[in-house]
Short mmCIF file of C-alpha atoms and ligand atoms in Angstrom, two decimals:
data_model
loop_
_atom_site.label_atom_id
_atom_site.label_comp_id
_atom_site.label_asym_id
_atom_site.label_seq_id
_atom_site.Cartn_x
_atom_site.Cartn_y
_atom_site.Cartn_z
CA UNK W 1 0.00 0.00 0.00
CA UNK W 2 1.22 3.57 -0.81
CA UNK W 3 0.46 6.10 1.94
CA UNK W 4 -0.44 10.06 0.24
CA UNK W 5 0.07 13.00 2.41
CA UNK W 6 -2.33 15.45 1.32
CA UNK W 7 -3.89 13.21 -1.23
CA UNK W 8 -6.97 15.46 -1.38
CA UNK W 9 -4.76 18.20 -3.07
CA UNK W 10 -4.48 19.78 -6.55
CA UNK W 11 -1.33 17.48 -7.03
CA UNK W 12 -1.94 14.98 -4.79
CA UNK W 13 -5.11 14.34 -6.15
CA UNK W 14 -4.08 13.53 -9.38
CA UNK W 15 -1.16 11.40 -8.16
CA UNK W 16 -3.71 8.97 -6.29
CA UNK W 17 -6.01 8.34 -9.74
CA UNK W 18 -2.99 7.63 -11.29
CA UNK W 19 -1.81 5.50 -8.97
CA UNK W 20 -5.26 3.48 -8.59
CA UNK W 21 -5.18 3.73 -12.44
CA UNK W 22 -2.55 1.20 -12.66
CA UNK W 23 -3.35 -1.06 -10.00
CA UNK W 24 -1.97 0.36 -6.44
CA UNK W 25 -3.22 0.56 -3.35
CA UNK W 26 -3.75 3.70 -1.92
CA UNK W 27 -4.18 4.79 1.27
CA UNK W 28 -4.86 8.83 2.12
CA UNK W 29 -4.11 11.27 4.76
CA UNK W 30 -5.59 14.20 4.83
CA UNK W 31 -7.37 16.96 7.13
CA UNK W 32 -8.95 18.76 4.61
CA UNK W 33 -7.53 22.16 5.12
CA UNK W 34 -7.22 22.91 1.87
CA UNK W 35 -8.00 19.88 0.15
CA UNK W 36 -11.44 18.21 -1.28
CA UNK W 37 -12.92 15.30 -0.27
CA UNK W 38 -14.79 14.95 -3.77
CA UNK W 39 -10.84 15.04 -4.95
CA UNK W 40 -9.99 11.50 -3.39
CA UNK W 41 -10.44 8.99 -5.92
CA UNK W 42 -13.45 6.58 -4.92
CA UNK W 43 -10.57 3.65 -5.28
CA UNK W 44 -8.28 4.98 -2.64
CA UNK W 45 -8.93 4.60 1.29
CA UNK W 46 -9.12 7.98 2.98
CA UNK W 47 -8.09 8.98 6.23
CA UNK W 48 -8.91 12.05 7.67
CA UNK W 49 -6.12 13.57 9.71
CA UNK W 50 -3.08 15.39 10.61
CA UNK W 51 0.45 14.60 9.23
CA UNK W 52 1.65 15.97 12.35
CA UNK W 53 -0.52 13.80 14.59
CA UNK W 54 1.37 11.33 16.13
CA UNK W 55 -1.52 9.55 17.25
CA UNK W 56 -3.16 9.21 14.10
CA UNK W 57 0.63 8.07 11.93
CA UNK W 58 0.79 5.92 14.60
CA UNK W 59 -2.24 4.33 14.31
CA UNK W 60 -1.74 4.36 10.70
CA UNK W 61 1.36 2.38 10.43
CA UNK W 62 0.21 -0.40 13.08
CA UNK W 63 -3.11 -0.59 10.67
CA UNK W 64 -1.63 -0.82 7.13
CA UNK W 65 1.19 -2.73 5.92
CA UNK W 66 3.38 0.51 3.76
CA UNK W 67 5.67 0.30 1.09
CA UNK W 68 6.23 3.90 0.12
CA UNK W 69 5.06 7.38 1.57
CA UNK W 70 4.49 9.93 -0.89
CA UNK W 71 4.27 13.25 0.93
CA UNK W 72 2.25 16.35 -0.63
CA UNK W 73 0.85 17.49 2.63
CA UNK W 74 2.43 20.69 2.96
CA UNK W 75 1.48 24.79 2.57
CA UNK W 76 3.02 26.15 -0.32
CA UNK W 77 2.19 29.50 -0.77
CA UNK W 78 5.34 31.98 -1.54
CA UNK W 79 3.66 35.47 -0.65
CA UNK W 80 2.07 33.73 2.64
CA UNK W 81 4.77 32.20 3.42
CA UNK W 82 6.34 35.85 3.96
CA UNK W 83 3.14 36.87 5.91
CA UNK W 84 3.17 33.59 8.24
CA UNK W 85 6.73 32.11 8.20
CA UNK W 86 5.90 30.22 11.38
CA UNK W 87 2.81 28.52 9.66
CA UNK W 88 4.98 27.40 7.17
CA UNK W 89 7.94 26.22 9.06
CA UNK W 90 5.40 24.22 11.52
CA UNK W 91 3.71 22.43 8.58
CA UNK W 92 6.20 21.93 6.27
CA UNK W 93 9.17 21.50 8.64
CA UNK W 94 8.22 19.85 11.94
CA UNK W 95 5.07 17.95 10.47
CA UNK W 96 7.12 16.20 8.07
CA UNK W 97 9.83 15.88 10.76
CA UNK W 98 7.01 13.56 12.99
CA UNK W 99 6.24 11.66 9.70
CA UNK W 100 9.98 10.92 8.88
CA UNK W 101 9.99 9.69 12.80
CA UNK W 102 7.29 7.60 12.43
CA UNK W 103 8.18 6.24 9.08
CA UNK W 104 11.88 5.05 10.57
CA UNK W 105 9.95 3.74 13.57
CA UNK W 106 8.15 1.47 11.26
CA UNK W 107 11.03 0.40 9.09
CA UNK W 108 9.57 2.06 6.41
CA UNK W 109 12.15 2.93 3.64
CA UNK W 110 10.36 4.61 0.73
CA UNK W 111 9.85 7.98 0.50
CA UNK W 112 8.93 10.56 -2.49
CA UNK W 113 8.94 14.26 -1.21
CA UNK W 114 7.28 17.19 -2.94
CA UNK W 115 9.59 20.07 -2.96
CA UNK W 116 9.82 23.47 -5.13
CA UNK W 117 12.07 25.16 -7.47
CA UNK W 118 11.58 28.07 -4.73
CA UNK W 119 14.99 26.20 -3.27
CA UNK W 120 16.78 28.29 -5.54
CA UNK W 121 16.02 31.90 -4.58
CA UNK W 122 17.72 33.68 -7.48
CA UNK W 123 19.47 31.76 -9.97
CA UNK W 124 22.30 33.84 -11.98
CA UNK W 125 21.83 31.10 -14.66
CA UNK W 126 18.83 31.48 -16.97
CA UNK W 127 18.47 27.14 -16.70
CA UNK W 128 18.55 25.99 -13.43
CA UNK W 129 19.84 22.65 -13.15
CA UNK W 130 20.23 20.36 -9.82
CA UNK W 131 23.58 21.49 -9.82
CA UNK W 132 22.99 25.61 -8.57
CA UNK W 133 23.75 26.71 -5.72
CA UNK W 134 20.40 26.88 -3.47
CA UNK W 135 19.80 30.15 -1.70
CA UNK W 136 15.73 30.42 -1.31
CA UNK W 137 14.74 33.86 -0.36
CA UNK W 138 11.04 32.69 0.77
CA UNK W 139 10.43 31.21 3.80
CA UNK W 140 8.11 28.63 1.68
CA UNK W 141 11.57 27.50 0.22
CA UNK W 142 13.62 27.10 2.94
CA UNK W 143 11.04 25.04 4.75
CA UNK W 144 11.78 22.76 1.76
CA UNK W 145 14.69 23.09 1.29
CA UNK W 146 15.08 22.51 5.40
CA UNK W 147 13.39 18.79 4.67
CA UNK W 148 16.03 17.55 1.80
CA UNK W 149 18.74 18.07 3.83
CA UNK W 150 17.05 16.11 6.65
CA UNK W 151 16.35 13.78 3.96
CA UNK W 152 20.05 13.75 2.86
CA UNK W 153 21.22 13.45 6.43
CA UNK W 154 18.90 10.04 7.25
CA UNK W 155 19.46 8.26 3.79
CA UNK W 156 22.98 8.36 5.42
CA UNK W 157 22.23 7.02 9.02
CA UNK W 158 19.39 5.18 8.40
CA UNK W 159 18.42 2.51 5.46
CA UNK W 160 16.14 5.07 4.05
CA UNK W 161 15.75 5.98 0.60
CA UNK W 162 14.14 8.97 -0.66
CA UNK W 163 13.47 11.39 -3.99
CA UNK W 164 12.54 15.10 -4.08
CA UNK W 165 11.20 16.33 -6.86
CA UNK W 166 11.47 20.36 -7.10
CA UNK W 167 8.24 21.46 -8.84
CA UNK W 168 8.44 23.87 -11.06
CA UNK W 169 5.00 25.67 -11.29
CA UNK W 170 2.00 23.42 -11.97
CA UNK W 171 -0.42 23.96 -14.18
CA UNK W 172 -3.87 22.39 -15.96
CA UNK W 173 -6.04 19.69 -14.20
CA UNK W 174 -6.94 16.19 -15.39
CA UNK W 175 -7.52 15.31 -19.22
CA UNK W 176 -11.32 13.83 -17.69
CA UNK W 177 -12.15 17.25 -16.73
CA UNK W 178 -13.43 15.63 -13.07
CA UNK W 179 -10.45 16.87 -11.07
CA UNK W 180 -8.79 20.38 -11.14
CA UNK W 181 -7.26 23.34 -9.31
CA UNK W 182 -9.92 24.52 -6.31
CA UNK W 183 -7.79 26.80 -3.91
CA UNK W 184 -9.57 29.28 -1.56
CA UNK W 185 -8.32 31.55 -1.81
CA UNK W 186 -6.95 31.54 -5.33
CA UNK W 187 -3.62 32.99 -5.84
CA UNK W 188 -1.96 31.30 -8.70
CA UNK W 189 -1.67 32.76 -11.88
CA UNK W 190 -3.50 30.55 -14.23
CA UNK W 191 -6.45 30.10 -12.12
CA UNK W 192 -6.89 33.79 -11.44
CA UNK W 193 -6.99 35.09 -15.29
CA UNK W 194 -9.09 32.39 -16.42
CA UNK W 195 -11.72 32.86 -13.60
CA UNK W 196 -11.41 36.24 -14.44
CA UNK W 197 -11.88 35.27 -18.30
CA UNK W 198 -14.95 33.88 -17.02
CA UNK W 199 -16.12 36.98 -15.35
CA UNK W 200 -15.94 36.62 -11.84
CA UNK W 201 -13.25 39.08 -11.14
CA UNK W 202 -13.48 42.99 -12.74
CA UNK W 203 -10.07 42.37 -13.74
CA UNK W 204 -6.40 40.49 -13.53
CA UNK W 205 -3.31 42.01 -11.33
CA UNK W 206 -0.11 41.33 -12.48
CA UNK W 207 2.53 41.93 -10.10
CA UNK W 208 5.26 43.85 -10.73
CA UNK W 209 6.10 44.96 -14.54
CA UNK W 210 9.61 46.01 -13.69
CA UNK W 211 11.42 43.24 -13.45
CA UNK W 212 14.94 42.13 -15.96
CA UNK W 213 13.05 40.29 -18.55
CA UNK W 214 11.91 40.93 -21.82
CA UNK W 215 8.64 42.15 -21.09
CA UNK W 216 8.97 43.24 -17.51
CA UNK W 217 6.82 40.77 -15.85
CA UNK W 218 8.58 36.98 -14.50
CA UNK W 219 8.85 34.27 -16.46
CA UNK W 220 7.99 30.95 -14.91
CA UNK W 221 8.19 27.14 -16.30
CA UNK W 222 4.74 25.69 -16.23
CA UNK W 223 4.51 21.96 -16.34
CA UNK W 224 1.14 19.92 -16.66
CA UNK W 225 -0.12 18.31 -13.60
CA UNK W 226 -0.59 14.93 -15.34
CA UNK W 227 3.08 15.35 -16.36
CA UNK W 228 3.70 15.94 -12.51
CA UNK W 229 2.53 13.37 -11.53
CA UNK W 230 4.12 10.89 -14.04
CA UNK W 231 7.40 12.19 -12.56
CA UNK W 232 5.92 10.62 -9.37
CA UNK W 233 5.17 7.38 -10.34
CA UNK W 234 8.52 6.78 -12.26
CA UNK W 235 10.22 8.03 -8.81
CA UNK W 236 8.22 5.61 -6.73
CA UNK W 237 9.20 2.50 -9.11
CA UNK W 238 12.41 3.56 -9.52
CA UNK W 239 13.07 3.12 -5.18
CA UNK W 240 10.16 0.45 -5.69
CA UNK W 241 12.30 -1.39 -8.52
CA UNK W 242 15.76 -1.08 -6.80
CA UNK W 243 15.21 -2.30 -3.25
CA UNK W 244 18.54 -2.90 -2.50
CA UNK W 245 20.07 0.46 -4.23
CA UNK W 246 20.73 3.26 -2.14
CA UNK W 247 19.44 5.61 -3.29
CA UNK W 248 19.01 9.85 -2.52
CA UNK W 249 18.04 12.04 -5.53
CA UNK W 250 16.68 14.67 -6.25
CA UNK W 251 15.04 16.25 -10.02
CA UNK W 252 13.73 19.29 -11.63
CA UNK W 253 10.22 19.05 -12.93
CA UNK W 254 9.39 21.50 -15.22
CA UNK W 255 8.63 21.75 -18.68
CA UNK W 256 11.88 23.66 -20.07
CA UNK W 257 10.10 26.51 -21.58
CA UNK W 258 10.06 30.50 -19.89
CA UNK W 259 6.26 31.77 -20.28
CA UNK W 260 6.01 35.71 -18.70
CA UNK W 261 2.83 36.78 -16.65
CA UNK W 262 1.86 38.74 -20.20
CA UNK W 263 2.36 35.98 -22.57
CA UNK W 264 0.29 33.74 -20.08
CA UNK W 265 -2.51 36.45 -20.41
CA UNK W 266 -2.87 36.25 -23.47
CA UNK W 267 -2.46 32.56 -24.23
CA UNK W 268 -5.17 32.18 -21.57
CA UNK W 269 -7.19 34.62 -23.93
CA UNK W 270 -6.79 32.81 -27.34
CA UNK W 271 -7.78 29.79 -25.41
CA UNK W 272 -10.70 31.10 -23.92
CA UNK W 273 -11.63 33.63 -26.36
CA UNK W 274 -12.28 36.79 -24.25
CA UNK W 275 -9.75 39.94 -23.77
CA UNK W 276 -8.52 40.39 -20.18
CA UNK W 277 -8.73 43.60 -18.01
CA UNK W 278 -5.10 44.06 -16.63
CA UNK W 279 -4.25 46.09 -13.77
CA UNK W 280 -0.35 46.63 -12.93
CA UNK W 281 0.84 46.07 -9.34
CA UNK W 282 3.50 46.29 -7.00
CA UNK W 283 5.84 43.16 -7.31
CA UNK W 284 4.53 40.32 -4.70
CA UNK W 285 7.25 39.69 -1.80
CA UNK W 286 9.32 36.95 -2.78
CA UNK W 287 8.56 36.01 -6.57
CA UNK W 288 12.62 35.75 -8.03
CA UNK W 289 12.26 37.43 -11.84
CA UNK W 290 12.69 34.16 -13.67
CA UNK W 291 12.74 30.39 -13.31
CA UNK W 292 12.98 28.01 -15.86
CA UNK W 293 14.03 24.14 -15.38
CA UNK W 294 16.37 21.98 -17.01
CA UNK W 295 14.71 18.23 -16.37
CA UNK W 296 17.61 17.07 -18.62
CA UNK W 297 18.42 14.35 -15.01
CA UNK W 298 14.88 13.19 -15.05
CA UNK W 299 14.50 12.50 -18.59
CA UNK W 300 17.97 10.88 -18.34
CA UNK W 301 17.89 8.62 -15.61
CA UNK W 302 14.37 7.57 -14.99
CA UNK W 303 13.07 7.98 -18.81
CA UNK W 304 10.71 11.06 -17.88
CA UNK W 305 9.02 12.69 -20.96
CA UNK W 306 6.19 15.60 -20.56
CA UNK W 307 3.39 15.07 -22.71
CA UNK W 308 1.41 18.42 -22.29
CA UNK W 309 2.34 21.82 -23.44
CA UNK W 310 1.52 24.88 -22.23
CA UNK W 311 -1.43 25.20 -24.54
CA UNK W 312 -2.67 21.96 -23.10
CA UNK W 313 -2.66 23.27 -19.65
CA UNK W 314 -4.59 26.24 -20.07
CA UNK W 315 -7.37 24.30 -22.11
CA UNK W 316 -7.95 21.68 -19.19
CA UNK W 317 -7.88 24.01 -16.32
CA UNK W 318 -10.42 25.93 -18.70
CA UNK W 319 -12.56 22.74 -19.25
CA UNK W 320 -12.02 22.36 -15.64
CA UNK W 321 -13.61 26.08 -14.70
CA UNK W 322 -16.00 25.50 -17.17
CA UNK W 323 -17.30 22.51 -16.11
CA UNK W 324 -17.19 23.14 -12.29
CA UNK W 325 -17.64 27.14 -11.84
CA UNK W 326 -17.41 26.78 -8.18
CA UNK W 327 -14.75 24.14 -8.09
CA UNK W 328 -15.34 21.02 -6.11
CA UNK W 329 -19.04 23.06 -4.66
CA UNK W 330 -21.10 22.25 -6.45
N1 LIG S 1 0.99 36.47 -10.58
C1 LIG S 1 0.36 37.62 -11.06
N2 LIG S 1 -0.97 37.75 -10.82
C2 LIG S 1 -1.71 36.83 -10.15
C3 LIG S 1 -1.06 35.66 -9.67
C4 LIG S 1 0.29 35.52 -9.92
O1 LIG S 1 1.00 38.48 -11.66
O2 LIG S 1 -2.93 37.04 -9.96
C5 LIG S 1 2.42 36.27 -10.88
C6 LIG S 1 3.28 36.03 -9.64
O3 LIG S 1 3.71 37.26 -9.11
C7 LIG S 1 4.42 35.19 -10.22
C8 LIG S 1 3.73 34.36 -11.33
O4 LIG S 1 2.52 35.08 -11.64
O5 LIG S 1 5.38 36.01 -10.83
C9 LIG S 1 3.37 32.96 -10.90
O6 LIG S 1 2.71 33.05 -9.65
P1 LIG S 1 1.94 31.84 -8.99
O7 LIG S 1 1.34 32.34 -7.71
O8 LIG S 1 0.99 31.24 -9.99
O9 LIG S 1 3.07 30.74 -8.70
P2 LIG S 1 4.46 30.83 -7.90
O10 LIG S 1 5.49 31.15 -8.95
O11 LIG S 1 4.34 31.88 -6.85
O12 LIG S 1 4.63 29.48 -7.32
#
């Protein structure tokens, strides 16, 4: 059985279909803070709780015989992250610090961490590979960043084995149309112009149109949350596959293509067919000018391709807003 943190998430959700998809057993923790029940595939067993009750891993680990923990629970918000540091360093930091505990308890070796391409801070290289230097400037970062080296440090004490995956920024919802981004409230990009597109907002912000790129606004790498999420299941077979390997990596997921906050308007408005309202802002606190992956390691060693482009991502989340206005309520 695989355990998912936070399998009631954007990205978690669509890990667990996929994994039921192709015959696993999944078992789900989550307390619903931000996540949707009506997310969970119907396949998966779902437990609702805390990854930072003790009680309730406990309980968890005595009840269900675990391969492999796959760990999404987490908040991973940049600009509240420099609002409430302390919420994020307690969630994503000592929660997953009582899960790790829990897991060596239980002599349970797998483990496939979500972290962010926020480890990076400020590249001085337009590609970032897993090579840069990391120097997050967010707190949401370095509460990731904070978890692979505690990673690095058991996988060296410990028969442990683990892969991060550093997320570039996610994007689109399932090809079905029956799962999608539902965040309350919304903040990312994609989600905000297109629910504007569909005329529930008077108009989109973008923040900051002074930055050092070509058009003033940052340039992010947007990668398909189906493409996510086969980065996932290739991770979890590759420590599933290999059970005597040691093994600690880590991988870039991202698409390898820059797309500004402009060009991501108006993409979003050949796709849906309406002309945004744009209002300029200040920049948001934290957001580095531009981050763009190389997944060159991933492709390489685990066989990785993504299948969706950009284009692809804005016209499922847009079947996804069509078809479920108010997200998951209905
Ligand atoms: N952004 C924006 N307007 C919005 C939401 C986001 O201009 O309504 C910008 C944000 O400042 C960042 C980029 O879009 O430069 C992507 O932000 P998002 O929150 O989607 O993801 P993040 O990169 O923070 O993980």
């Amino acid at each position: 059985m695989i355990l998912v943190t936070g399998g009631a998430g954007y990205i978690g959700s669509h890990v667990v279909r996929e994994l039921a998809d192709i015959g696993y057993s999944v078992l789900v923790l989550d307390n619903l803070s931000t996540g949707h029940l009506e997310a969970v595939d119907k396949r998966a067993t779902f437990i609702m709780g805390d990854v930072g009750d003790s009680n309730v891993l406990e309980s968890l680990f005595q009840s269900y015989s675990i391969q492999a923990v796959m760990h999404f629970a987490a908040s991973c918000l940049v600009g509240e992250s420099v609002e409430k540091p302390l919420k994020y360093y307690q969630n994503n930091v000592v929660n997953t610090i009582q899960l790790l505990n829990k897991m060596l308890e239980h002599n349970i070796k797998n483990f496939i961490f979500s972290s962010t391409c926020a480890t990076y801070g400020v590249p001085n290289q337009v590609v970032i590979d897993e090579q840069l230097p990391l120097n997050p400037i967010n707190p949401y970062g370095k509460s990731k960043l904070m978890i692979e080296t505690v990673l690095n440090s058991i996988s060296e004490s410990h028969d442990f084995r683990y892969i991060a995956l550093r997320y570039f920024n996610v994007a689109g919802a399932h090809i079905s149309g029956e799962i999608g981004e539902d965040h309350d409230p919304e903040t990312h990009l994609i989600p905000n112009i297109l629910r504007h597109l569909q005329g529930k907002s008077s108009y989109i912000e973008i923040f900051g149109k002074d930055y050092q790129t070509p058009d003033g606004t940052c340039i992010r790498d947007y990668i398909h949350v189906m493409d996510l999420s086969s980065g996932h299941i290739q991770a979890l077979q590759y420590l599933l596959q290999n059970p005597r390997r040691k093994i600690a990596e880590i991988f870039n997921l991202g698409n390898e293509r820059g797309v500004s906050v402009l060009e991501m308007i108006h993409l979003c408005e050949q796709v849906a067919g309406a002309k945004a309202r744009i209002k300029i802002q200040p920049r948001r606190k934290g957001d580095p000018p531009h981050l763009v992956a190389s997944s060159q390691k991933i492709k390489s060693l685990l066989g990785w391709a993504p299948k969706y482009d950009i284009k692809i991502s804005i016209e499922t989340a847009w079947n996804w807003f069509k078809k479920h206005p108010n997200g998951y309520k209905q």
